[in-house]
């Protein structure tokens, strides 16, 4: 999807390999204060630097697994510069909660055994809740350059993801799990509907689903 304005050209496309590090930085900034990740990565017990190291490792391993399994890493480019990124996977892909052994080993060494298992349990719980939805996409991460918040970049990106869903004849829709009310409202304005309330480590969130038209 490409949109051209008087001043800029916006395009939503698959991430280029050279933009992976920029994508990791955008995701890190967007999820630094995520309450579930803070709880699972022991933010209150760890020093700030230790927490941030674990978070960077988690994001690095997640992006690596998405790339290796050829799951969609979608970027919003403004004049050919990456400004927002989304990581999604198909529910019937090999990128499942029981990650392949080398991913799990790397993450255990960097983030910790307990934290890794908590993350895997979280993903499996979400998969179980969505089991009746067939083959859907799950939006694992979405991040916008903080310098451009409030300018509609996230909406451009979501609409590009909608094109991805529509182009897949086997897809039933897209799901996302959010923990903040403002994020819930944002997704609902883009057609997502409440599906189920879930709680992880005493942090409540909402599972949303947008059915394919």
PDB file of C-alpha atoms in Angstrom, residues 1 3 5 7-13 26 74-86 142-161 186-187 190:
ATOM      1  CA  UNK A   1       0.000   0.000   0.000  1.00  0.00           C
ATOM      2  CA  UNK A   3      -0.072   6.835  -0.212  1.00  0.00           C
ATOM      3  CA  UNK A   5       0.642  13.479  -0.131  1.00  0.00           C
ATOM      4  CA  UNK A   7       4.969  16.577   0.832  1.00  0.00           C
ATOM      5  CA  UNK A   8       5.550  12.862   1.486  1.00  0.00           C
ATOM      6  CA  UNK A   9       5.211   9.357   0.138  1.00  0.00           C
ATOM      7  CA  UNK A  10       4.112   6.655   2.601  1.00  0.00           C
ATOM      8  CA  UNK A  11       4.431   2.983   1.788  1.00  0.00           C
ATOM      9  CA  UNK A  12       3.657  -0.162   3.777  1.00  0.00           C
ATOM     10  CA  UNK A  13       5.912  -3.029   2.752  1.00  0.00           C
ATOM     11  CA  UNK A  26      11.404   1.289  17.637  1.00  0.00           C
ATOM     12  CA  UNK A  74       5.901  -5.037   7.994  1.00  0.00           C
ATOM     13  CA  UNK A  75       7.236  -1.497   7.927  1.00  0.00           C
ATOM     14  CA  UNK A  76       5.704   1.898   7.299  1.00  0.00           C
ATOM     15  CA  UNK A  77       8.157   3.963   5.300  1.00  0.00           C
ATOM     16  CA  UNK A  78       8.010   7.717   4.948  1.00  0.00           C
ATOM     17  CA  UNK A  79      10.074   8.827   1.976  1.00  0.00           C
ATOM     18  CA  UNK A  80      11.894   5.474   2.143  1.00  0.00           C
ATOM     19  CA  UNK A  81      12.741   5.868   5.860  1.00  0.00           C
ATOM     20  CA  UNK A  82      11.315   3.353   8.349  1.00  0.00           C
ATOM     21  CA  UNK A  83       8.959   5.120  10.779  1.00  0.00           C
ATOM     22  CA  UNK A  84       6.794   2.286  12.130  1.00  0.00           C
ATOM     23  CA  UNK A  85       6.942  -1.492  12.291  1.00  0.00           C
ATOM     24  CA  UNK A  86       4.589  -4.398  12.964  1.00  0.00           C
ATOM     25  CA  UNK A 142       3.517  -2.646  16.727  1.00  0.00           C
ATOM     26  CA  UNK A 143       5.684   0.423  17.187  1.00  0.00           C
ATOM     27  CA  UNK A 144       5.805   3.960  15.798  1.00  0.00           C
ATOM     28  CA  UNK A 145       8.774   6.305  15.906  1.00  0.00           C
ATOM     29  CA  UNK A 146       8.062   8.384  19.050  1.00  0.00           C
ATOM     30  CA  UNK A 147       8.848  11.575  17.132  1.00  0.00           C
ATOM     31  CA  UNK A 148       5.740  10.939  15.013  1.00  0.00           C
ATOM     32  CA  UNK A 149       3.150   9.900  17.583  1.00  0.00           C
ATOM     33  CA  UNK A 150      -0.291  11.319  16.942  1.00  0.00           C
ATOM     34  CA  UNK A 151       0.263  11.784  13.220  1.00  0.00           C
ATOM     35  CA  UNK A 152      -1.667   8.723  12.029  1.00  0.00           C
ATOM     36  CA  UNK A 153       1.324   6.526  11.247  1.00  0.00           C
ATOM     37  CA  UNK A 154      -0.097   3.653  13.279  1.00  0.00           C
ATOM     38  CA  UNK A 155      -3.339   3.803  11.312  1.00  0.00           C
ATOM     39  CA  UNK A 156      -1.486   3.722   7.996  1.00  0.00           C
ATOM     40  CA  UNK A 157       0.345   0.633   9.217  1.00  0.00           C
ATOM     41  CA  UNK A 158      -2.788  -1.162  10.455  1.00  0.00           C
ATOM     42  CA  UNK A 159      -4.513  -0.563   7.146  1.00  0.00           C
ATOM     43  CA  UNK A 160      -1.537  -2.087   5.391  1.00  0.00           C
ATOM     44  CA  UNK A 161      -1.866  -5.114   7.670  1.00  0.00           C
ATOM     45  CA  UNK A 186      -7.244   2.843  19.113  1.00  0.00           C
ATOM     46  CA  UNK A 187      -7.643  -0.689  17.799  1.00  0.00           C
ATOM     47  CA  UNK A 190      -9.811   0.380  13.273  1.00  0.00           C
TER      48      UNK A 190
END
